[in-house]
CSV table of C-alpha atoms in Angstrom, one decimal:
chain,number,residue,atom,x,y,z
A,1,MET,CA,0.0,0.0,0.0
A,2,LYS,CA,2.8,2.4,0.9
A,3,LYS,CA,4.5,1.9,-2.5
A,4,SER,CA,1.1,2.6,-4.2
A,5,ILE,CA,0.8,5.8,-2.3
A,6,LYS,CA,4.3,6.8,-3.4
A,7,ILE,CA,3.5,6.1,-7.1
A,8,ILE,CA,0.3,8.1,-6.8
A,9,SER,CA,2.3,10.9,-5.2
A,10,PHE,CA,4.6,10.9,-8.2
A,11,ILE,CA,1.8,11.2,-10.7
A,12,LEU,CA,0.3,14.1,-8.8
A,13,ALA,CA,3.7,15.8,-8.5
A,14,VAL,CA,4.2,15.8,-12.2
A,15,ILE,CA,0.8,17.5,-12.7
A,16,MET,CA,0.9,19.9,-9.8
A,17,LEU,CA,3.4,22.5,-8.5
A,18,MET,CA,4.3,21.7,-4.9
A,19,SER,CA,4.6,24.4,-2.3
A,20,ILE,CA,6.3,23.9,1.1
A,21,SER,CA,6.2,26.5,3.9
A,22,VAL,CA,8.6,26.4,6.8
A,23,PHE,CA,8.7,28.3,10.1
A,24,ALA,CA,11.4,28.3,12.7
A,25,GLU,CA,13.0,30.5,15.2
A,26,SER,CA,15.8,32.9,14.3
A,27,GLY,CA,19.3,33.5,15.5
A,28,TYR,CA,22.2,35.9,14.7
A,29,ALA,CA,26.0,35.9,14.8
A,30,HIS,CA,26.3,39.7,15.3
A,31,THR,CA,26.1,41.3,18.7
A,32,ASP,CA,23.7,43.9,20.2
A,33,GLU,CA,26.5,46.4,19.8
A,34,ASP,CA,26.7,45.6,16.1
A,35,LEU,CA,23.0,46.1,15.8
A,36,ASN,CA,23.1,49.5,17.6
A,37,LEU,CA,25.9,50.7,15.4
A,38,PHE,CA,23.9,49.5,12.3
A,39,TYR,CA,20.7,51.4,13.1
A,40,PRO,CA,21.8,54.8,11.7
A,41,LYS,CA,22.7,53.1,8.4
A,42,TRP,CA,19.2,51.9,7.9
A,43,GLN,CA,17.8,55.3,6.9
A,44,SER,CA,20.5,55.8,4.3
A,45,ILE,CA,19.8,52.4,2.9
A,46,GLN,CA,16.1,53.2,2.4
A,47,ALA,CA,16.9,56.6,1.0
A,48,ASP,CA,18.9,55.1,-1.8
A,49,ASN,CA,16.1,54.4,-4.3
A,50,THR,CA,18.5,53.8,-7.2
A,51,VAL,CA,20.8,51.2,-5.6
A,52,ILE,CA,22.6,49.3,-8.3
A,53,SER,CA,23.0,45.5,-8.6
A,54,LEU,CA,26.0,43.8,-10.3
A,55,THR,CA,25.5,40.3,-11.8
A,56,PRO,CA,27.9,38.0,-13.8
A,57,GLY,CA,27.8,38.5,-17.5
A,58,LYS,CA,27.9,35.7,-20.1
A,59,ASN,CA,31.5,35.0,-19.3
A,60,GLN,CA,34.4,36.2,-17.2
A,61,GLY,CA,35.0,39.2,-19.5
A,62,GLU,CA,31.5,40.6,-18.8
A,63,ILE,CA,29.6,42.1,-15.9
A,64,ASN,CA,26.0,43.2,-16.0
A,65,PHE,CA,24.4,46.1,-14.1
A,66,CYS,CA,20.9,47.1,-13.2
A,67,TRP,CA,19.1,49.8,-11.2
A,68,LEU,CA,15.6,51.3,-10.9
A,69,SER,CA,14.7,54.9,-11.7
A,70,GLU,CA,11.8,57.2,-12.0
A,71,THR,CA,13.2,59.0,-15.0
A,72,GLU,CA,14.2,58.0,-18.6
A,73,ASN,CA,17.5,58.8,-20.4
A,74,GLU,CA,19.7,57.4,-17.6
A,75,GLU,CA,23.4,57.1,-18.3
A,76,PHE,CA,26.2,54.7,-17.4
A,77,ARG,CA,29.9,55.3,-17.8
A,78,ILE,CA,33.0,53.1,-17.3
A,79,SER,CA,36.6,54.0,-17.0
A,80,GLU,CA,40.0,52.5,-16.1
A,81,ASN,CA,40.7,55.6,-14.0
A,82,SER,CA,39.2,56.6,-10.6
A,83,THR,CA,38.8,60.2,-11.9
A,84,MET,CA,36.6,58.8,-14.7
A,85,SER,CA,38.8,60.4,-17.3
A,86,GLU,CA,38.4,58.9,-20.8
A,87,ALA,CA,35.2,57.2,-19.5
A,88,LYS,CA,33.2,55.2,-22.1
A,89,LYS,CA,29.5,55.7,-22.2
A,90,LEU,CA,27.6,52.3,-22.4
A,91,GLU,CA,24.2,51.6,-23.8
A,92,VAL,CA,21.4,51.6,-21.2
A,93,ILE,CA,18.4,49.4,-22.1
A,94,GLN,CA,15.3,50.6,-20.3
A,95,LEU,CA,12.4,48.4,-19.5
A,96,ASP,CA,9.1,48.8,-17.6
A,97,ALA,CA,9.4,47.8,-14.0
A,98,ILE,CA,7.4,47.4,-10.8
A,99,ASP,CA,5.3,50.3,-9.5
A,100,GLY,CA,5.7,52.4,-12.6
A,101,LEU,CA,9.5,52.5,-12.3
A,102,ILE,CA,12.1,51.9,-15.0
A,103,SER,CA,14.6,49.1,-15.0
A,104,ASN,CA,18.0,50.3,-16.4
A,105,ASN,CA,20.1,47.4,-17.8
A,106,VAL,CA,23.8,47.7,-18.9
A,107,SER,CA,26.4,45.1,-20.0
A,108,ALA,CA,30.1,45.9,-19.7
A,109,THR,CA,32.0,43.6,-22.2
A,110,ASN,CA,35.6,42.9,-23.2
A,111,LEU,CA,36.8,43.3,-19.6
A,112,GLU,CA,40.4,42.3,-19.0
A,113,GLU,CA,41.6,39.9,-16.3
A,114,GLY,CA,43.4,41.6,-13.4
A,115,LYS,CA,42.2,45.1,-14.3
A,116,THR,CA,40.2,47.4,-12.0
A,117,TYR,CA,37.4,49.4,-13.6
A,118,TYR,CA,35.4,52.4,-12.3
A,119,TYR,CA,31.8,53.2,-13.1
A,120,THR,CA,29.2,55.9,-12.5
A,121,TYR,CA,25.5,56.0,-13.4
A,122,THR,CA,22.8,58.6,-13.2
A,123,GLU,CA,20.4,58.2,-10.3
A,124,ASN,CA,17.2,59.9,-11.5
A,125,GLY,CA,19.3,62.1,-13.7
A,126,VAL,CA,22.1,62.8,-11.0
A,127,MET,CA,25.5,61.2,-11.6
A,128,SER,CA,26.6,58.9,-8.8
A,129,SER,CA,30.0,58.8,-7.2
A,130,PRO,CA,32.4,56.4,-8.8
A,131,GLU,CA,32.4,52.8,-7.7
A,132,SER,CA,34.9,50.1,-8.8
A,133,PHE,CA,35.3,46.4,-9.4
A,134,THR,CA,38.2,44.2,-10.3
A,135,VAL,CA,38.1,41.3,-12.9
A,136,GLN,CA,39.6,38.3,-11.1
A,137,ASN,CA,41.7,35.5,-12.5
A,138,ASP,CA,39.8,32.7,-14.3
A,139,GLU,CA,42.1,29.9,-13.1
A,140,ASN,CA,42.0,28.6,-9.6
A,141,PHE,CA,39.4,31.2,-8.7
A,142,THR,CA,37.0,31.3,-5.8
A,143,VAL,CA,33.3,31.8,-5.8
A,144,LEU,CA,31.2,32.5,-2.6
A,145,TYR,CA,27.9,30.9,-2.0
A,146,ILE,CA,25.0,31.8,0.4
A,147,SER,CA,21.2,31.3,0.4
A,148,ASP,CA,18.1,32.6,2.1
A,149,ALA,CA,19.2,36.1,3.2
A,150,GLN,CA,15.4,36.6,3.2
A,151,ILE,CA,15.2,40.0,4.7
A,152,GLY,CA,12.0,40.2,6.8
A,153,ARG,CA,11.8,36.5,7.7
A,154,SER,CA,12.6,36.8,11.4
A,155,GLY,CA,9.3,38.2,12.5
A,156,ASP,CA,6.6,40.6,11.3
A,157,GLU,CA,8.1,42.1,8.2
A,158,ALA,CA,6.0,45.2,8.6
A,159,LYS,CA,8.0,46.1,11.7
A,160,GLU,CA,11.1,48.2,11.1
A,161,GLU,CA,13.1,46.4,13.9
A,162,VAL,CA,12.6,43.1,12.1
A,163,LEU,CA,14.0,44.5,8.8
A,164,VAL,CA,16.8,46.2,10.5
A,165,ARG,CA,17.8,43.1,12.4
A,166,ASP,CA,17.8,40.9,9.3
A,167,THR,CA,19.6,43.5,7.2
A,168,CYS,CA,22.3,43.9,9.9
A,169,GLY,CA,22.8,40.1,9.9
A,170,TRP,CA,23.1,40.0,6.1
A,171,ASN,CA,25.6,42.9,6.1
A,172,PHE,CA,27.6,41.1,8.9
A,173,THR,CA,27.8,38.0,6.8
A,174,VAL,CA,28.9,39.8,3.6
A,175,ASP,CA,31.5,41.7,5.6
A,176,LYS,CA,32.8,38.4,7.1
A,177,MET,CA,33.1,36.5,3.9
A,178,MET,CA,34.7,39.4,1.9
A,179,LYS,CA,37.4,39.9,4.6
A,180,LYS,CA,38.1,36.1,4.3
A,181,TYR,CA,38.0,36.1,0.5
A,182,PRO,CA,38.6,39.6,-0.8
A,183,ASP,CA,39.5,38.3,-4.2
A,184,ALA,CA,36.4,36.3,-4.8
A,185,ALA,CA,35.3,36.4,-8.4
A,186,PHE,CA,31.6,36.7,-7.6
A,187,LEU,CA,28.9,35.5,-5.2
A,188,ILE,CA,26.0,33.1,-5.8
A,189,SER,CA,22.7,33.4,-3.9
A,190,GLY,CA,20.6,30.3,-3.7
A,191,GLY,CA,17.3,32.2,-3.6
A,192,ASP,CA,14.8,33.9,-1.2
A,193,GLN,CA,16.7,37.1,-1.4
A,194,PHE,CA,13.5,38.8,0.0
A,195,GLN,CA,10.7,37.7,2.3
A,196,SER,CA,8.0,39.4,0.1
A,197,PRO,CA,8.6,39.2,-3.7
A,198,ASP,CA,7.4,42.8,-4.4
A,199,SER,CA,9.0,44.7,-1.5
A,200,LEU,CA,11.2,47.5,-2.6
A,201,VAL,CA,12.2,48.1,1.0
A,202,GLN,CA,13.5,44.5,1.3
A,203,MET,CA,15.2,44.7,-2.1
A,204,LYS,CA,17.1,47.8,-1.1
A,205,ALA,CA,18.1,46.1,2.2
A,206,TYR,CA,19.3,43.0,0.3
A,207,LEU,CA,21.5,45.2,-2.0
A,208,SER,CA,22.7,47.4,0.9
A,209,PRO,CA,26.2,45.9,1.7
A,210,GLU,CA,28.8,48.2,0.3
A,211,GLU,CA,30.8,45.2,-1.0
A,212,LEU,CA,28.0,44.5,-3.5
A,213,ARG,CA,28.9,47.6,-5.4
A,214,SER,CA,32.1,45.7,-6.5
A,215,LEU,CA,31.0,42.1,-6.3
A,216,PRO,CA,28.7,40.6,-8.9
A,217,VAL,CA,25.9,38.3,-7.5
A,218,ALA,CA,24.2,35.5,-9.4
A,219,ASN,CA,20.8,35.4,-7.8
A,220,THR,CA,18.3,32.4,-7.9
A,221,ILE,CA,14.5,32.5,-7.9
A,222,GLY,CA,13.2,31.1,-4.6
A,223,ASN,CA,9.7,30.5,-3.6
A,224,HIS,CA,9.7,34.0,-1.9
A,225,ASP,CA,10.9,35.7,-5.0
A,226,ASP,CA,8.6,33.9,-7.5
A,227,ASP,CA,5.3,35.9,-7.5
A,228,SER,CA,6.5,39.4,-8.6
A,229,THR,CA,8.5,41.0,-11.4
A,230,LEU,CA,10.8,42.7,-8.9
A,231,TYR,CA,13.5,39.9,-9.1
A,232,GLY,CA,13.7,40.3,-12.9
A,233,ASP,CA,13.5,44.1,-12.7
A,234,ILE,CA,16.6,44.5,-10.5
A,235,PHE,CA,18.8,41.5,-11.5
A,236,ASN,CA,20.2,41.7,-15.1
A,237,ASN,CA,20.9,38.0,-15.6
A,238,PRO,CA,22.7,36.7,-18.7
A,239,ASN,CA,21.5,34.0,-21.2
A,240,GLU,CA,18.0,33.8,-19.9
A,241,VAL,CA,16.3,30.8,-21.5
A,242,PHE,CA,12.7,30.8,-22.8
A,243,GLU,CA,10.4,28.7,-20.7
A,244,LEU,CA,6.8,27.7,-21.4
A,245,PHE,CA,5.9,28.1,-17.7
A,246,LYS,CA,8.0,31.2,-17.0
A,247,SER,CA,7.2,32.7,-13.6
A,248,GLU,CA,6.6,36.4,-12.9
A,249,ALA,CA,10.1,36.6,-11.5
A,250,GLY,CA,11.8,35.3,-14.6
A,251,THR,CA,13.4,32.1,-15.8
A,252,GLY,CA,16.5,30.0,-15.7
A,253,TYR,CA,19.9,31.3,-17.1
A,254,PHE,CA,23.5,30.3,-17.5
A,255,TYR,CA,27.0,31.8,-17.7
A,256,THR,CA,30.6,30.7,-17.7
A,257,TYR,CA,33.7,31.7,-15.7
A,258,GLY,CA,37.0,30.1,-16.7
A,259,ASP,CA,36.4,26.3,-17.3
A,260,VAL,CA,33.1,26.3,-15.3
A,261,LEU,CA,29.6,26.3,-16.7
A,262,PHE,CA,27.2,27.7,-14.1
A,263,ILE,CA,23.4,26.9,-14.6
A,264,THR,CA,20.7,28.6,-12.6
A,265,ILE,CA,17.4,26.8,-12.4
A,266,ASN,CA,14.0,28.1,-11.2
A,267,SER,CA,12.9,25.2,-9.0
A,268,GLU,CA,9.4,26.8,-8.6
A,269,ASN,CA,8.9,25.7,-12.2
A,270,THR,CA,8.6,21.9,-12.1
A,271,SER,CA,8.2,21.5,-15.8
A,272,LEU,CA,10.6,18.8,-16.9
A,273,THR,CA,10.6,20.3,-20.4
A,274,ASP,CA,11.5,23.7,-19.2
A,275,THR,CA,14.3,22.5,-17.0
A,276,LYS,CA,15.7,20.4,-19.7
A,277,ARG,CA,15.6,23.3,-22.1
A,278,VAL,CA,17.7,25.5,-19.7
A,279,ILE,CA,20.3,22.8,-19.1
A,280,SER,CA,20.4,21.7,-22.7
A,281,ASN,CA,20.9,25.3,-24.0
A,282,ALA,CA,23.7,25.8,-21.5
A,283,VAL,CA,25.5,22.5,-22.4
A,284,LYS,CA,25.1,23.0,-26.1
A,285,ALA,CA,26.6,26.4,-25.9
A,286,HIS,CA,29.5,25.2,-23.7
A,287,PRO,CA,30.0,21.4,-24.2
A,288,ASP,CA,33.7,21.4,-23.4
A,289,LYS,CA,33.6,23.1,-20.0
A,290,LYS,CA,35.3,20.9,-17.4
A,291,TRP,CA,32.9,21.7,-14.5
A,292,ARG,CA,29.1,21.9,-14.4
A,293,VAL,CA,27.5,23.6,-11.4
A,294,VAL,CA,23.8,24.0,-10.9
A,295,THR,CA,22.1,26.4,-8.5
A,296,MET,CA,18.4,25.9,-7.6
A,297,HIS,CA,16.5,27.0,-4.5
A,298,ARG,CA,14.9,23.7,-3.4
A,299,ASN,CA,17.2,20.8,-2.6
A,300,PRO,CA,16.4,17.4,-4.2
A,301,TYR,CA,18.3,15.7,-1.3
A,302,SER,CA,17.5,17.9,1.7
A,303,ALA,CA,18.4,16.8,5.1
A,304,SER,CA,14.8,17.6,6.1
A,305,LEU,CA,13.8,14.4,4.2
A,306,SER,CA,14.1,10.9,5.5
A,307,ASP,CA,14.9,7.8,3.4
A,308,GLU,CA,11.2,7.1,3.3
A,309,ASP,CA,10.0,10.5,2.2
A,310,PHE,CA,8.9,10.9,-1.4
A,311,SER,CA,10.4,13.9,-3.2
A,312,ASP,CA,9.0,15.0,-6.6
A,313,ILE,CA,11.8,17.6,-6.7
A,314,ARG,CA,14.4,14.8,-6.5
A,315,LEU,CA,12.7,12.7,-9.1
A,316,LEU,CA,12.3,15.4,-11.7
A,317,PHE,CA,15.5,17.5,-11.2
A,318,SER,CA,18.1,14.9,-10.2
A,319,SER,CA,17.2,12.7,-13.1
A,320,LEU,CA,18.2,15.5,-15.4
A,321,TYR,CA,21.4,16.2,-13.5
A,322,ASP,CA,22.3,12.5,-13.9
A,323,CYS,CA,21.8,12.7,-17.6
A,324,TYR,CA,23.9,15.9,-18.0
A,325,ASP,CA,26.7,14.9,-15.6
A,326,ILE,CA,26.3,17.8,-13.2
A,327,ASP,CA,29.2,17.9,-10.7
A,328,LEU,CA,27.7,20.0,-7.9
A,329,VAL,CA,24.2,21.3,-7.1
A,330,LEU,CA,23.9,24.3,-4.7
A,331,SER,CA,20.6,24.8,-2.9
A,332,GLY,CA,18.9,26.4,0.2
A,333,HIS,CA,15.2,26.7,1.1
A,334,ASP,CA,15.1,24.5,4.3
A,335,HIS,CA,17.3,26.8,6.4
A,336,LEU,CA,19.8,24.2,7.5
A,337,TYR,CA,23.1,22.9,6.2
A,338,SER,CA,23.6,19.5,4.7
A,339,ARG,CA,25.8,17.7,2.1
A,340,THR,CA,25.1,14.4,0.4
A,341,LYS,CA,27.3,11.6,-0.7
A,342,VAL,CA,28.0,11.5,-4.5
A,343,MET,CA,24.6,10.6,-5.8
A,344,TYR,CA,23.5,8.9,-9.1
A,345,GLY,CA,20.2,7.3,-9.8
A,346,GLY,CA,18.9,8.1,-6.3
A,347,LYS,CA,21.7,6.2,-4.6
A,348,ALA,CA,25.3,6.8,-3.5
A,349,SER,CA,27.8,6.1,-6.3
A,350,ASP,CA,31.4,6.5,-7.2
A,351,GLU,CA,30.4,9.0,-9.9
A,352,GLY,CA,27.6,11.5,-9.9
A,353,THR,CA,26.5,14.7,-8.2
A,354,VAL,CA,27.1,16.2,-4.8
A,355,TYR,CA,24.1,18.2,-3.4
A,356,LEU,CA,25.0,21.0,-1.0
A,357,GLN,CA,22.3,22.8,1.0
A,358,THR,CA,23.2,25.9,3.0
A,359,SER,CA,21.5,27.6,5.9
A,360,SER,CA,20.4,31.2,6.4
A,361,ALA,CA,22.9,33.9,5.3
A,362,SER,CA,21.4,36.5,7.6
A,363,GLY,CA,20.2,34.6,10.6
A,364,SER,CA,16.5,35.5,9.9
A,365,ASN,CA,15.3,31.8,10.0
A,366,TYR,CA,16.5,28.3,10.8
A,367,ASP,CA,14.9,24.9,10.7
A,368,PRO,CA,15.7,21.9,12.9
A,369,LEU,CA,17.4,18.8,11.6
A,370,PRO,CA,15.4,15.6,11.9
A,371,GLU,CA,16.3,13.2,14.8
A,372,GLU,CA,17.9,10.9,12.3
A,373,THR,CA,19.3,12.1,9.0
A,374,ALA,CA,18.8,10.1,5.8
A,375,SER,CA,21.4,7.7,4.6
A,376,PHE,CA,22.3,9.9,1.7
A,377,ILE,CA,23.5,12.7,4.0
A,378,VAL,CA,27.2,12.7,4.8
A,379,SER,CA,27.4,16.0,6.7
A,380,SER,CA,24.8,18.2,8.4
A,381,PHE,CA,24.6,20.7,11.2
A,382,ASP,CA,22.1,23.0,12.9
A,383,THR,CA,24.2,25.7,14.6
A,384,ARG,CA,21.6,28.5,14.5
A,385,VAL,CA,24.4,30.7,13.1
A,386,PRO,CA,24.6,32.2,9.6
A,387,THR,CA,27.0,30.5,7.3
A,388,TYR,CA,28.7,31.0,3.9
A,389,THR,CA,30.5,28.7,1.6
A,390,ALA,CA,33.6,29.2,-0.5
A,391,LEU,CA,34.2,27.1,-3.7
A,392,THR,CA,37.7,27.1,-5.3
A,393,PHE,CA,37.8,25.7,-8.8
A,394,GLY,CA,41.1,24.0,-9.5
A,395,GLU,CA,42.2,21.9,-12.5
A,396,GLU,CA,41.4,18.6,-10.8
A,397,THR,CA,38.9,19.4,-8.0
A,398,ILE,CA,36.5,21.9,-6.6
A,399,SER,CA,37.5,22.6,-3.0
A,400,VAL,CA,34.5,23.5,-0.9
A,401,SER,CA,34.6,25.0,2.7
A,402,THR,CA,31.6,26.3,4.7
A,403,TYR,CA,32.1,28.7,7.6
A,404,ARG,CA,30.3,30.0,10.6
A,405,THR,CA,30.1,33.8,10.6
A,406,ASP,CA,30.5,34.2,14.4
A,407,THR,CA,33.8,32.3,14.8
A,408,ASP,CA,35.1,31.8,11.2
A,409,GLU,CA,35.3,28.1,12.0
A,410,VAL,CA,35.1,25.7,9.1
A,411,VAL,CA,32.1,23.5,9.8
A,412,ASP,CA,32.4,21.3,6.7
A,413,SER,CA,34.9,20.9,3.9
A,414,PHE,CA,35.2,18.5,0.9
A,415,GLU,CA,36.3,18.1,-2.7
A,416,VAL,CA,34.4,17.4,-5.8
A,417,GLU,CA,35.9,15.4,-8.7
A,418,ASP,CA,34.9,15.9,-12.3
A,419,ASN,CA,32.1,13.9,-13.9
A,420,VAL,CA,32.4,12.5,-17.4
A,421,SER,CA,30.5,15.1,-19.5
A,422,ASP,CA,28.0,14.3,-22.3
A,423,SER,CA,26.9,17.0,-24.6
A,424,GLU,CA,23.2,16.1,-24.8
A,425,ALA,CA,20.5,13.9,-23.3
A,426,ASN,CA,17.6,12.6,-25.4
A,427,ILE,CA,14.1,11.6,-24.2
A,428,PHE,CA,15.1,8.0,-23.9
A,429,THR,CA,18.0,8.6,-21.6
A,430,ILE,CA,15.8,11.0,-19.5
A,431,LEU,CA,13.0,8.4,-19.2
A,432,ILE,CA,15.6,5.8,-18.1
A,433,ALA,CA,16.9,8.2,-15.5
A,434,LEU,CA,13.4,8.9,-14.2
A,435,ILE,CA,12.6,5.2,-13.8
A,436,ARG,CA,15.9,4.5,-12.2
A,437,THR,CA,15.5,7.3,-9.6
A,438,LEU,CA,11.8,6.4,-9.0
A,439,PHE,CA,12.7,2.8,-8.2
A,440,SER,CA,15.4,3.9,-5.8
A,441,MET,CA,12.8,5.9,-3.9
A,442,ILE,CA,10.3,3.1,-3.8
A,443,PHE,CA,12.4,0.0,-3.1
């Protein structure tokens, strides 16, 4: 009877989108003194209505920019000099955005490794002060990873003290990881950047760390970002892929850096066809990249699941990752840290994919681990402290370390070895992968 119920659950999961809500207490790594010192900054954060976001471009020689404005004819300039002498004016593509605002999108291309660039942009017609960024090395480079900053999650998001507390925690985490890895190439966020998907207040709070004026962030659509256009209005993502079931927030996309293909999936869209289209487009465009890394908000192998729990997310997504030889999947959503064994076909294997799930980046929410973790989990913890992860891409391995922000202690570290890479997966191989994974979940 139990097996029949699981099979019925699978059929329903293919037809329906599943929604999971979680609630838990919050905790912070910063002190009351840190919070008191942060309070005066809050007003300046909310006064900056044209805060700019940086995202990775199509490759290591590109960076994308985006900001919201009330006025048209905004400008963007880039220079190799801090005085902005000989600045080059770049094209600004303007699109309609939330609340009658304008989304200003810019792509800086042909950037050179090791160089520092300076940029300014008009904020409702007024030129900003220069900011800078440095193009990092594309060999043995480090990428930082966080998830669930989720400003406003720790309590009643209508209360200023809740937003200030979460924003302080988020700024504290960014400060910690950038002091540890000042030369990080970029940051990846695993989703739920905001608590409410259409909140301009929370958006400005998420973009508030000063380090983000110089550090591109590859953001992921989470369940709290999905129901509004704001995510797509403020994040200028590269290589967005057409999806039949595109959400209001946007769609999946991909980009490369060095010998790594990064693929960002919207796990709120459980269409197998759409997810395959994103991965297939990415792999076809870059079939020879050594490493393949996927980011998605919901984790197919979350530590919140037991061996007996059915997971439609696992069945649908991990089967595709098996077919396309994905090396590493980065996730969040459940507000706890876990790492799997190397998984293939729903079971531990010598070759396959490692699934990493990280906890809150701000301290706004945590979930408890189950009393007994599933057999596919090799490492997990529930410290009630914000964490961040550093991934260093070498020639032979990806070295991964996760840190507590209160003590800078490494709580987990491991290495990922390269999968054998295929260029394409057809419907037959995908069906075989689905059946193989389904059987592993039933028997």
